[in-house]
Coordinates of C-alpha atoms and ligand atoms in Angstrom, one line a residue:
X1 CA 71.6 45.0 -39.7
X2 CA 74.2 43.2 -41.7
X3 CA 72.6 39.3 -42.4
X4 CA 75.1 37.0 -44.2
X5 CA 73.7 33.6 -45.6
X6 CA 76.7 31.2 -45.9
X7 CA 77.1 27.9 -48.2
X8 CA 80.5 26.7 -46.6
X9 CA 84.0 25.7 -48.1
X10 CA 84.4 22.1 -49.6
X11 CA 86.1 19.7 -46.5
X12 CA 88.7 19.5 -49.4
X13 CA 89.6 21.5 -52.3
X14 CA 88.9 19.5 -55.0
X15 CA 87.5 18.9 -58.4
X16 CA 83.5 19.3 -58.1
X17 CA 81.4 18.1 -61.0
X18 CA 78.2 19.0 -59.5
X19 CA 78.2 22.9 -58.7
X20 CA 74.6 24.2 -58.8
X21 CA 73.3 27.5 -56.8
X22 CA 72.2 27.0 -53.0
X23 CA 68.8 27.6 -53.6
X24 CA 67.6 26.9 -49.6
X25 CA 69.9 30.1 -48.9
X26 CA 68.7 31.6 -52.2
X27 CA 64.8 31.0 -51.1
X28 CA 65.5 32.8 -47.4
X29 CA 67.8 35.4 -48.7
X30 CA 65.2 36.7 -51.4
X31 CA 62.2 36.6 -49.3
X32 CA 64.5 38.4 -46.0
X33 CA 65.7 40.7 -49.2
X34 CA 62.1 41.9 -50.0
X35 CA 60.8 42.7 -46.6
X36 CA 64.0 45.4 -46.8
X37 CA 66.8 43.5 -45.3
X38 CA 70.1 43.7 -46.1
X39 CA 71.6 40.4 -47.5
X40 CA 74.2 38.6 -48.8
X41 CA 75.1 35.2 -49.7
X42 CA 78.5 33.8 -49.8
X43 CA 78.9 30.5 -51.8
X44 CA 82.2 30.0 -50.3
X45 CA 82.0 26.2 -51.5
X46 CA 81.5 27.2 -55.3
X47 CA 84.0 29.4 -55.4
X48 CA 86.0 26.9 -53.9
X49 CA 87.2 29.2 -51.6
X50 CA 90.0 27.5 -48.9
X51 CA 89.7 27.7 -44.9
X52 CA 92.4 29.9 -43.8
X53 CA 90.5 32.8 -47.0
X54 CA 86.8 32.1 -45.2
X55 CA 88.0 33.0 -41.4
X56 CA 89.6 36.1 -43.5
X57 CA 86.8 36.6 -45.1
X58 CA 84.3 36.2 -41.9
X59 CA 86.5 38.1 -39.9
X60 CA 86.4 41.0 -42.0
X61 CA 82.5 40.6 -42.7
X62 CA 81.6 40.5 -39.1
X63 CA 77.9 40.1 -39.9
X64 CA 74.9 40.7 -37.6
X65 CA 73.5 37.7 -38.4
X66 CA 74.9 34.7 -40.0
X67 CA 72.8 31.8 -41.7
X68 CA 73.9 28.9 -42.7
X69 CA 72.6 25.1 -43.8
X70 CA 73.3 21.9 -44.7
X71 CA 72.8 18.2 -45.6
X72 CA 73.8 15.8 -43.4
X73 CA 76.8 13.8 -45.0
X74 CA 79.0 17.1 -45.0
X75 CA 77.5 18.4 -42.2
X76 CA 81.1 18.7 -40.1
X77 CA 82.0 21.5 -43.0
X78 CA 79.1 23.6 -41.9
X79 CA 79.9 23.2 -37.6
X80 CA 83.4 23.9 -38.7
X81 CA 82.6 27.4 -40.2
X82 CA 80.3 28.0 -37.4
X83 CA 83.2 27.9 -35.0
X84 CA 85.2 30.1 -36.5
X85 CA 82.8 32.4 -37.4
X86 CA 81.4 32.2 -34.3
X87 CA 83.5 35.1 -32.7
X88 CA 82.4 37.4 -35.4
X89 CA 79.0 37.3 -36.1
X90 CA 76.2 38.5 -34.1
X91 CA 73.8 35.8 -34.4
X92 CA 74.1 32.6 -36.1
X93 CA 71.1 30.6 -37.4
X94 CA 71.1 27.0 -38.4
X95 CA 68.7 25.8 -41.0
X96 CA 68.6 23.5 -43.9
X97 CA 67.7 19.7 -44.0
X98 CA 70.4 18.3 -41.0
X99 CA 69.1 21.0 -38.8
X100 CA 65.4 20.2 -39.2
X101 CA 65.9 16.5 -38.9
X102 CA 68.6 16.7 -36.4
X103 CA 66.3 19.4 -33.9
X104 CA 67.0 17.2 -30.8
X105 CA 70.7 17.3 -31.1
X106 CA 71.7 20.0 -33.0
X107 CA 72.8 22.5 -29.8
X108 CA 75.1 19.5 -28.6
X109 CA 76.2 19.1 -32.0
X110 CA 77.1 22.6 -32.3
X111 CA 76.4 24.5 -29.5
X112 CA 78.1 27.9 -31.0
X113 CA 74.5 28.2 -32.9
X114 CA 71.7 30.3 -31.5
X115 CA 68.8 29.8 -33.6
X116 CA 67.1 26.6 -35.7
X117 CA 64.8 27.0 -38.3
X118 CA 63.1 23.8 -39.1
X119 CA 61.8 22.8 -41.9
X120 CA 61.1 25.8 -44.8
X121 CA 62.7 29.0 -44.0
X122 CA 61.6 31.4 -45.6
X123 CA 58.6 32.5 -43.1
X124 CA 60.1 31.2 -39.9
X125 CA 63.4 33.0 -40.8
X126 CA 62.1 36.0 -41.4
X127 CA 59.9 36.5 -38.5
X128 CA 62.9 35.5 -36.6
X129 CA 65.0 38.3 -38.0
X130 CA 62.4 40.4 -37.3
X131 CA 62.6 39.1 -33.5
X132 CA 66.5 39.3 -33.2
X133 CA 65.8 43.3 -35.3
X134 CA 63.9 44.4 -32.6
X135 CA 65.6 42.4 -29.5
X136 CA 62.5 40.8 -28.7
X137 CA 61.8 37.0 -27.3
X138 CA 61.6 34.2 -30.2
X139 CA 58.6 32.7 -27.9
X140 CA 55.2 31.8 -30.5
X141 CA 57.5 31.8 -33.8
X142 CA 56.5 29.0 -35.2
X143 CA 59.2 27.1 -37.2
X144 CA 62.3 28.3 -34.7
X145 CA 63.9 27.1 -32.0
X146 CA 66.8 27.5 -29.6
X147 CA 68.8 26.4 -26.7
X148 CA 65.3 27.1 -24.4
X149 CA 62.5 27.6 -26.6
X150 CA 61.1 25.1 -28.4
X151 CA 58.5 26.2 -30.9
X152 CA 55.8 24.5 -32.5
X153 CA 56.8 24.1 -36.1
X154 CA 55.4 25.9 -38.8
X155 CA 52.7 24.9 -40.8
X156 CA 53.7 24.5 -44.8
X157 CA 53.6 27.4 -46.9
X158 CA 50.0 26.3 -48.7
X159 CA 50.3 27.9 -52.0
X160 CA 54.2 28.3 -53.0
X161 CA 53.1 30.7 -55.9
X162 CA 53.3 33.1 -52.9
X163 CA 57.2 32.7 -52.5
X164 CA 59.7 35.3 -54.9
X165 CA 61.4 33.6 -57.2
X166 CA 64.9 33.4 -56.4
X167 CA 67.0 36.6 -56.6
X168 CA 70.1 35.4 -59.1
X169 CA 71.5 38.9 -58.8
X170 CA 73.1 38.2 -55.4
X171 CA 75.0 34.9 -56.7
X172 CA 77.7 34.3 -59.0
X173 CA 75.9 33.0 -61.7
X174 CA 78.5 32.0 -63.8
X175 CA 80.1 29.9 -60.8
X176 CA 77.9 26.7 -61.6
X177 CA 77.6 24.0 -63.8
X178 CA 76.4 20.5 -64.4
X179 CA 78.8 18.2 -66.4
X180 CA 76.0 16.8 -68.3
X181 CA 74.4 19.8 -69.7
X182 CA 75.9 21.1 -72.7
X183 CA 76.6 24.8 -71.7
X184 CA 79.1 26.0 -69.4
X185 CA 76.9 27.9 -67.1
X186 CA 73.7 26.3 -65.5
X187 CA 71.2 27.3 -63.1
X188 CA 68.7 25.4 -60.7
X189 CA 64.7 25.7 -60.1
X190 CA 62.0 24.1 -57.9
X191 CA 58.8 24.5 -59.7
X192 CA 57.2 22.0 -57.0
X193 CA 57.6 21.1 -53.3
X194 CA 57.1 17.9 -51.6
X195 CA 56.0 14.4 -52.7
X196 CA 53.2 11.9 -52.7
X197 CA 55.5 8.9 -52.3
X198 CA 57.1 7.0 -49.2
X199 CA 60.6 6.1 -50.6
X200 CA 62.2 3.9 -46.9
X201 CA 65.1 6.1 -47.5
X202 CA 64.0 9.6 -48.4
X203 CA 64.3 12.8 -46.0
X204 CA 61.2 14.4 -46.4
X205 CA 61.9 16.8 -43.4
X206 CA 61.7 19.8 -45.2
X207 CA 58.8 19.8 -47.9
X208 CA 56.6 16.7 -46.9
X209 CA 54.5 14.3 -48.7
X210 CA 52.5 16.8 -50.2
X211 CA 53.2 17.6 -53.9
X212 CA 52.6 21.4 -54.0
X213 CA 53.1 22.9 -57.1
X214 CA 53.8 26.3 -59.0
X215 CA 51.9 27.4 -61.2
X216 CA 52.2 27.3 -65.3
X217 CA 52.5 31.2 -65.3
X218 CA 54.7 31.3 -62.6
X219 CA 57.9 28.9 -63.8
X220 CA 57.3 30.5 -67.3
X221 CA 58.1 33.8 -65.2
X222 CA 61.2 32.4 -63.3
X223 CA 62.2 31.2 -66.7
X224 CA 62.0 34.5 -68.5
X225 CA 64.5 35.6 -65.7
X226 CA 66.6 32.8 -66.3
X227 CA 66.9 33.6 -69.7
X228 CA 66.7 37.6 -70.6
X229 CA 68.3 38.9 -67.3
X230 CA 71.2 36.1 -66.5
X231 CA 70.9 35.1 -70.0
X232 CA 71.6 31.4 -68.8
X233 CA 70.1 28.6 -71.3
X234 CA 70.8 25.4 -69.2
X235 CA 68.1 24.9 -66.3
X236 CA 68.0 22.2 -63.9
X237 CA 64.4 21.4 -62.4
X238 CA 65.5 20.2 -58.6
X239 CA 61.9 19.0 -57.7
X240 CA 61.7 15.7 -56.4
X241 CA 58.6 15.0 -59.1
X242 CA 58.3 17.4 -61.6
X243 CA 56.7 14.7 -63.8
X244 CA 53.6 14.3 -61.4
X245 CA 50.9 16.4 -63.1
X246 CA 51.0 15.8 -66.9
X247 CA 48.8 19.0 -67.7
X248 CA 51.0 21.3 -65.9
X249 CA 54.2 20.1 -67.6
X250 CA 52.8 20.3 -71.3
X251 CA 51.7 23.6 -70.0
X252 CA 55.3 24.8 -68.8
X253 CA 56.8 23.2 -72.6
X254 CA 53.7 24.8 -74.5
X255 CA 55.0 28.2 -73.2
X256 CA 59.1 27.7 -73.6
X257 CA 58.0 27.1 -77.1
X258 CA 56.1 29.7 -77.5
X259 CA 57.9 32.3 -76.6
X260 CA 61.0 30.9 -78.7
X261 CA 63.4 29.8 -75.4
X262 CA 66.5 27.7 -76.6
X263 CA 66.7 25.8 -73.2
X264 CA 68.2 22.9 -72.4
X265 CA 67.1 21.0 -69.4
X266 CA 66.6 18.5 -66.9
X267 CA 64.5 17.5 -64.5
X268 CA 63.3 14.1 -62.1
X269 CA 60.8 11.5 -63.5
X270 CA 59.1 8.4 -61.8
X271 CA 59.1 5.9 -64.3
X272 CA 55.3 4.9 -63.0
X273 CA 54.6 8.5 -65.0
X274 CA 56.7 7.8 -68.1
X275 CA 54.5 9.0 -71.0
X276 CA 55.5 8.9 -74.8
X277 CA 53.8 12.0 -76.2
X278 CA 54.3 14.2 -73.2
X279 CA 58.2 13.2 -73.5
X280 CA 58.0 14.0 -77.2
X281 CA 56.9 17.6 -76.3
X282 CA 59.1 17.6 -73.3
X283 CA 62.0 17.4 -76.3
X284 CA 61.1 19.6 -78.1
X285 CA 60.4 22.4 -75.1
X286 CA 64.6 21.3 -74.8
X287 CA 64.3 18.5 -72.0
X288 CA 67.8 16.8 -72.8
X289 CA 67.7 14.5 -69.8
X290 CA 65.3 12.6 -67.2
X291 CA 66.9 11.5 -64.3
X292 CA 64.5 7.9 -62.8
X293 CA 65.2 6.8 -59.6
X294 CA 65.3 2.9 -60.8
X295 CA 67.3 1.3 -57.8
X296 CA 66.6 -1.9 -58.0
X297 CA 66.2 -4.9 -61.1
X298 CA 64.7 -6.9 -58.4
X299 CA 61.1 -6.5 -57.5
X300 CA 61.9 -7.7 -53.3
X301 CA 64.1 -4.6 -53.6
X302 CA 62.2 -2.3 -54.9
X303 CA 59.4 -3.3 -52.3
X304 CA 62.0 -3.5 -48.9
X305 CA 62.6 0.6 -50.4
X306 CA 58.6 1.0 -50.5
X307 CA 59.6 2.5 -54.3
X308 CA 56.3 1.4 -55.7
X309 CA 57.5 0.8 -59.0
X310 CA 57.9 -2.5 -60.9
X311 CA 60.6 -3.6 -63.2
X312 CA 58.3 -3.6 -65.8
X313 CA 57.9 -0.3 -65.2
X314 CA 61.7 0.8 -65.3
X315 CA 61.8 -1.2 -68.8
X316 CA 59.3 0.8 -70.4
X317 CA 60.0 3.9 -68.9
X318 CA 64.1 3.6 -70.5
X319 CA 62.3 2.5 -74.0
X320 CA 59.6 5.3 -74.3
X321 CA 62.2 8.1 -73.2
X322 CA 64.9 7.2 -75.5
X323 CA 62.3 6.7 -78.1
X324 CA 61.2 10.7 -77.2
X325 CA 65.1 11.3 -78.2
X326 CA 65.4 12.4 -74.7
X327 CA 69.1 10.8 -72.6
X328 CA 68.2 9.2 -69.3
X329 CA 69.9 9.1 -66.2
X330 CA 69.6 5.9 -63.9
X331 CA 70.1 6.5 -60.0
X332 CA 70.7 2.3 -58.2
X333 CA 71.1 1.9 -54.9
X334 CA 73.3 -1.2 -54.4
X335 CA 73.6 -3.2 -51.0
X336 CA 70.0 -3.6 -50.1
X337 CA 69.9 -6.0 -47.0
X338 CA 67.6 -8.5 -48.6
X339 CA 69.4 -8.3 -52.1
X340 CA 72.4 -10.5 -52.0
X341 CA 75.7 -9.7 -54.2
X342 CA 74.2 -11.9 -57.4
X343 CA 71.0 -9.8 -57.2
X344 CA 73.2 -6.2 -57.2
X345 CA 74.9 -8.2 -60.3
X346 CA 72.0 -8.3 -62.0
X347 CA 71.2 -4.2 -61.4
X348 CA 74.0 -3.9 -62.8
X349 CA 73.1 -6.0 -66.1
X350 CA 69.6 -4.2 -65.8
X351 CA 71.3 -0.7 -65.9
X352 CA 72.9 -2.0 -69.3
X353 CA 70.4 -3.5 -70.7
X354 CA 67.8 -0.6 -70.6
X355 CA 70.4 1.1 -72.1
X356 CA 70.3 4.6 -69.6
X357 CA 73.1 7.0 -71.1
X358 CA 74.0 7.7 -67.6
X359 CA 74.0 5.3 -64.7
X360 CA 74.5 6.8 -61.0
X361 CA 75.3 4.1 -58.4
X362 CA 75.2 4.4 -54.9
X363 CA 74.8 2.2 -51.8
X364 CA 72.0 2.2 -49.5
X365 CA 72.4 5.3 -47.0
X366 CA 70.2 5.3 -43.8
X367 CA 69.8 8.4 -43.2
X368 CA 68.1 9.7 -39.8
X369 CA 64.7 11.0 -40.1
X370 CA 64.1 7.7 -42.6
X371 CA 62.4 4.4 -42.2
X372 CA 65.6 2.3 -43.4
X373 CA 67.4 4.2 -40.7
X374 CA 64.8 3.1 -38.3
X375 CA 64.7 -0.4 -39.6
X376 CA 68.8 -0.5 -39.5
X377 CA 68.7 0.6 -35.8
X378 CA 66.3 -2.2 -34.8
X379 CA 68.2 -4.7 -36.8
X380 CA 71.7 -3.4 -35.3
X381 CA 73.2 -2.8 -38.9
X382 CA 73.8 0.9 -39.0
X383 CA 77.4 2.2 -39.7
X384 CA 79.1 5.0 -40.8
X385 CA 82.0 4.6 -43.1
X386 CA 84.1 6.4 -45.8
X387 CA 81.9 7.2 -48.6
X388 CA 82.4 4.6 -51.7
X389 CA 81.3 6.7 -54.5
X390 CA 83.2 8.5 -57.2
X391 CA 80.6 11.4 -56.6
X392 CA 80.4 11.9 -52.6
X393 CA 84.4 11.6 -52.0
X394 CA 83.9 13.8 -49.8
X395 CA 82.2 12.6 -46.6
X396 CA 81.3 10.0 -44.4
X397 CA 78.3 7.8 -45.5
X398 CA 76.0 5.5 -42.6
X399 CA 75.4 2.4 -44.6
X400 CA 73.4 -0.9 -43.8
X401 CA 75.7 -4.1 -43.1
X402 CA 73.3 -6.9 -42.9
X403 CA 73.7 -10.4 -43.3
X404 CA 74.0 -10.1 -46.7
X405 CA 76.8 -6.9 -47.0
X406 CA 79.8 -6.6 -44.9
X407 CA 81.9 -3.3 -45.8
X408 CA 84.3 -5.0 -48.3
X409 CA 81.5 -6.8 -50.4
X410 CA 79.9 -3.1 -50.6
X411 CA 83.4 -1.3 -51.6
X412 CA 83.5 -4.6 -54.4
X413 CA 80.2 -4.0 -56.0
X414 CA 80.1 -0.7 -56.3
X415 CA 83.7 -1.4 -58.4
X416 CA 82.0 -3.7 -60.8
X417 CA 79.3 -1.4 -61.1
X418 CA 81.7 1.4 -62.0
X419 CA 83.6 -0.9 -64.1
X420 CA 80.9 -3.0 -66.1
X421 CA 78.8 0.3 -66.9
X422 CA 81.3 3.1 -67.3
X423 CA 84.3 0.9 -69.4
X424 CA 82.4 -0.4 -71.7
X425 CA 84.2 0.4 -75.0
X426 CA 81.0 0.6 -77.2
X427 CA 79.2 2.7 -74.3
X428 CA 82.5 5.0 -74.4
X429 CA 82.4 5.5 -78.4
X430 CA 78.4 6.5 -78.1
X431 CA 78.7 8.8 -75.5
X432 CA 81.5 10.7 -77.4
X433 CA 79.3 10.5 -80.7
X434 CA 76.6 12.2 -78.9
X435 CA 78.7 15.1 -78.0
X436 CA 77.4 18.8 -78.4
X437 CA 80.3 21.1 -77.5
X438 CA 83.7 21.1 -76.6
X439 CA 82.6 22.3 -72.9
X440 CA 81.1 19.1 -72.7
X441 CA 84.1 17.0 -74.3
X442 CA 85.9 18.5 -71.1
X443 CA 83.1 17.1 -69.3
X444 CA 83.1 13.6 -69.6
X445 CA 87.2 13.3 -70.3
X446 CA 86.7 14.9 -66.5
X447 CA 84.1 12.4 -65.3
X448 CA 85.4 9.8 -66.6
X449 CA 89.2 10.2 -65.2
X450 CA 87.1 10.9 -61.6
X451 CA 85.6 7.1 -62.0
X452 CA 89.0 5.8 -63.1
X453 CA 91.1 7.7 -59.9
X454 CA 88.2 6.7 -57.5
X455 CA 88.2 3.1 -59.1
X456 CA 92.6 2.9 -58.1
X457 CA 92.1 4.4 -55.0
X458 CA 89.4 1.8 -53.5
X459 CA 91.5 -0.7 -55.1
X460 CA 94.7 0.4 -53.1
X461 CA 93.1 2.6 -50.0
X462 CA 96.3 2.5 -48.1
X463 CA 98.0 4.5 -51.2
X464 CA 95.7 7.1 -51.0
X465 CA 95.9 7.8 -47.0
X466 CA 99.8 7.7 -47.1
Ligands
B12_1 C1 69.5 19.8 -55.3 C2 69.9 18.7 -54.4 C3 71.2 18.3 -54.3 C4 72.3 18.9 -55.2 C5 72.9 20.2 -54.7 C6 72.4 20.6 -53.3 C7 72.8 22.1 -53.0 N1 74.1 22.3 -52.8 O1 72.0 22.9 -53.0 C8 73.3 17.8 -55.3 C9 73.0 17.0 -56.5 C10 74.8 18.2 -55.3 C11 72.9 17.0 -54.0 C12 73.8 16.1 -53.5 C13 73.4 15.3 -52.4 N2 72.3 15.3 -51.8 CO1 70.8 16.4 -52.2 N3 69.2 17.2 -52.6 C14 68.9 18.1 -53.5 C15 67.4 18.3 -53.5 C16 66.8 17.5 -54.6 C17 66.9 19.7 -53.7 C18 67.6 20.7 -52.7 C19 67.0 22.1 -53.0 O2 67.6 22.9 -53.7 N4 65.8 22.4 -52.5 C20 65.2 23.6 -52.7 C21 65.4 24.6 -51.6 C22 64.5 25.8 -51.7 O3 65.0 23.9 -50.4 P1 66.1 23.6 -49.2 O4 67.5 23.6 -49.7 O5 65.6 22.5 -48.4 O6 66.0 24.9 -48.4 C23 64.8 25.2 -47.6 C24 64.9 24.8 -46.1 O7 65.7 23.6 -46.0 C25 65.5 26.0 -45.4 N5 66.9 26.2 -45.4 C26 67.9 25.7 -46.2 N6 69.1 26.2 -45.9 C27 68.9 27.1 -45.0 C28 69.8 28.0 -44.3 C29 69.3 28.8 -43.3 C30 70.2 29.7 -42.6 C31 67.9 28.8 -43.0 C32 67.4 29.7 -42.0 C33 67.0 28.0 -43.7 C34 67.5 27.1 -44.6 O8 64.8 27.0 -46.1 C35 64.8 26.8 -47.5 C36 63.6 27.4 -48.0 O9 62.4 26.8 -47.6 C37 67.0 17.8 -52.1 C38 65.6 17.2 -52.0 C39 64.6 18.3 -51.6 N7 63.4 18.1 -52.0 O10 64.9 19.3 -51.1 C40 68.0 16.7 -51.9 C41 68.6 16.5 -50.4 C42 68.8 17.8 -49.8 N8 69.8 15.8 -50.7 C43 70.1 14.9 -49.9 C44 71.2 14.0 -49.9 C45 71.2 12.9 -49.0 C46 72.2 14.3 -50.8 C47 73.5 13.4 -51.0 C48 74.1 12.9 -49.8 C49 73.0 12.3 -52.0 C50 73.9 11.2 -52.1 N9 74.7 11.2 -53.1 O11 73.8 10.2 -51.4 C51 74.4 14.4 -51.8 C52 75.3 15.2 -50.8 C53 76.3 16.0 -51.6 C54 77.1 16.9 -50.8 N10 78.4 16.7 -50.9 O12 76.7 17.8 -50.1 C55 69.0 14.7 -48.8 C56 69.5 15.4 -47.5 C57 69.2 14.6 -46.3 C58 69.9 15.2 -45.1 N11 69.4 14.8 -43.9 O13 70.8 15.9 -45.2 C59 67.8 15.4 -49.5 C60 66.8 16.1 -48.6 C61 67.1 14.4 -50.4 C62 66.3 13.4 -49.7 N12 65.0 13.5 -49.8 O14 66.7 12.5 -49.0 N13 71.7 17.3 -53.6
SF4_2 S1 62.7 9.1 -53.5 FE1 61.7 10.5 -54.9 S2 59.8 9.4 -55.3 FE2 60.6 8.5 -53.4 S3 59.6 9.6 -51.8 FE3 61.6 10.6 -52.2 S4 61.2 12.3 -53.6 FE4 59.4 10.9 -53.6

């Protein structure tokens, strides 16, 4: 049985600065891999691969099975390789974050597919496999579902030291990269699932609220992979808290120091957690930036988003992690329905003044599955709308227009934002001070002509459409 695992072309062929491996499809294929399956994963979207080469490519494949996922916002790309796949594979299996949170709707959304796994795949996709295998009924497999059999869903895998580590050997490895890291080729790793916190507008669909983590041994395994079989050097940690237990992070630096790794990495803080020694360890282990989630410079913000941080805390967190010599990235979320336009003026001061090297804006996305999506349906200020963001060209965004926001104040804001943090001549001359290669020169020139063509285009929409 031929099973094919399918990350989908882009909606449009264009420039991508974030291109890291699919590691929900990576997760599945490994674990469907070591019970003896025969898999293969297409990243059709990082090799930028067109439409009219993937139904080629399909139609030649014909596999048995086909899997594929997906995130809401680019969802369409995902039901639009489903139907053309549809006459040539076997059985096709939806899973992924849209999917799980989605469940009630997905067959109208996309009735071609035959099979849901919610939530994680690997054990629910698997036993389903082995279902469809030997032509049995998917009745009692927890996790699945299809057009007439609802499952229960599947408990969490308890201890994720039990899961393979991701099999690079059937990806391109040398497809991905992260602009901000300073080697060409980069590779992704969750060392923890889940998380503690109640964020109003985080999808928890797929790992939950509870933080279960690898342990030490294990992620110094993965990263001996990483490093003497791929012989990658950059490393991404994708967990959504990989700051939240201080002993097991000095454990993971401890042993990339001692056994002599020249990584460099990144990974997601909380700046509740930010700690000055760990962070000076975390340097030298090659952390070379902490990404915070700060959203907000105004506290009635931060607690409509349930963020449970202070400014206070985002102050100190900036000062103690540049102090560790380690660069910070700043996520914001900008049009918050009880922030008005002066307080998103002063997030954008805030992201200034703490001085982050890089400053990610966005506006407030409702997402279903979320409490602001809930609260936006009540309030009857849900909409969906062309994204405004130089990173998410690519799809439609729901945002939140409230008394406060209308769609032109949010397309404005997010323009100052751009403009005040990004085209700052003395911001400009330290960032290309601080550069390590010429790979990362490229980089930022790259980024920074992204912001600029984003920045004329929201200016003059009509320009762009015709
Ligand atoms: C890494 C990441 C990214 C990366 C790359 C994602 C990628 N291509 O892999 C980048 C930075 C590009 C990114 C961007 C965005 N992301 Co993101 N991202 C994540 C993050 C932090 C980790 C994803 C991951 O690798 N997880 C590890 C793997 C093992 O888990 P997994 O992918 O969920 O896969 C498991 C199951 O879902 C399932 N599964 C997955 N695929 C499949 C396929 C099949 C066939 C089967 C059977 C099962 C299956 O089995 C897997 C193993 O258990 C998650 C948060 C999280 N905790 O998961 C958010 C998350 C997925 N992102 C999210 C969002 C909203 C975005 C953005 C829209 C953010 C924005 N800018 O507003 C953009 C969209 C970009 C785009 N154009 O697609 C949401 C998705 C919500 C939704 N309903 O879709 C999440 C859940 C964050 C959140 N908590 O809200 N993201
Ligand atoms: S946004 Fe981050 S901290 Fe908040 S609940 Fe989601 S993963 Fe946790």
């Amino acid at each position: 049985m031929k099973i094919l695992l399918l990350n989908p072309p882009a909606r449009k062929q264009e420039y991508q600065s974030i291109v890291v491996p699919p590691l929900g499809l990576l997760s599945v294929a490994t674990h469907l891999k070591s019970a003896g399956y025969d898999v293969t994963i297409k990243d059709a979207f990082a090799e930028g691969m067109n439409w009219i080469d993937f139904a080629a490519y399909i139609k030649e494949k014909k596999p048995d099975v086909l899997g594929i996922g997906g995130m809401s916002p680019v969802i369409d790309t995902t039901f639009k390789a489903i139907k053309i796949a549809r006459p040539y594979a076997g059985q096709i299996i939806m899973g992924g974050p849209h999917a799980s949170v989605y469940r009630h709707l997905i067959f109208d959304q996309c009735p071609d597919v035959d099979y849901v796994v919610i939530g994680e795949g690997e054990e629910s996709t698997l036993a389903l496999v082995h279902a469809i295998a030997a032509g049995v009924t998917i009745a009692g497999i927890d996790g699945v579902i299809s057009k007439t059999i609802k499952n229960n869903d599947r408990e969490l895998i308890p201890d994720i030291n039990t899961i393979h580590h991701p099999d690079r050997s059937l990806i391109s490895n040398r497809l991905y990269r992260y602009p901000l890291l300073k080697d060409r080729q980069v590779t992704t790793v969750i060392t923890s699932r889940g998380c503690p916190y109640g964020c109003t507008f985080c999808d928890k669909s797929i790992f939950g609220s509870t933080w279960r983590a690898r342990s030490v041994e294990s992620v110094l395994a993965e990263i001996d992979e990483i490093v003497n079989i791929y012989n990658i050097e950059s490393v991404i940690f994708y967990d959504d808290l990989f700051t939240l237990n201080k002993e097991r992070v000095i454990g993971i630096c401890e042993g990339i120091l001692r056994k002599g790794y020249k990584l460099s990495w990144k990974c997601e803080g909380r700046v509740n957690l930010a700690d000055l020694e760990t962070m000076k360890l975390m340097k030298r282990a090659g952390c070379s930036i902490i990404a915070y989630g700060v959203e907000s410079a105004n506290q009635t913000g931060l607690d409509y988003l349930n963020k449970k941080t202070t400014v206070e805390q985002a102050v100190k967190a900036f000062e103690l992690t540049r102090k560790a010599g380690i660069r910070t990235m700043a996520y914001f979320i900008l049009g918050i329905p009880v922030e008005t336009f002066e307080d998103e003026l002063k997030t954008i001061h805030f992201a200034k003044a703490i001085k982050t090297t890089y400053a990610q804006f966005s506006v407030l996305s409702p997402y279903y599955g979320t409490k602001v999506y809930d609260d936006a349906i009540q309030r009857c200020w849900y909409r969906e709308v062309d994204a405004h963001n130089p990173m998410d060209k690519d799809f439609k965004r729901p945002v939140i227009l409230s008394d406060n926001w209308d769609e032109e104040k949010l397309q404005k804001i997010l323009r100052i934002a751009h403009r005040k943090f990004y085209l700052r001549p003395a911001y400009i001359l330290t960032l290309l001070l601080s550069i390590e290669s010429t790979h990362q020169l490229k980089n930022y020139l790259r980024e920074f002509l992204n912001i600029l063509t984003w920045m004329a285009r929201s200016l003059y929409p009509n320009r762009r459409r015709g």
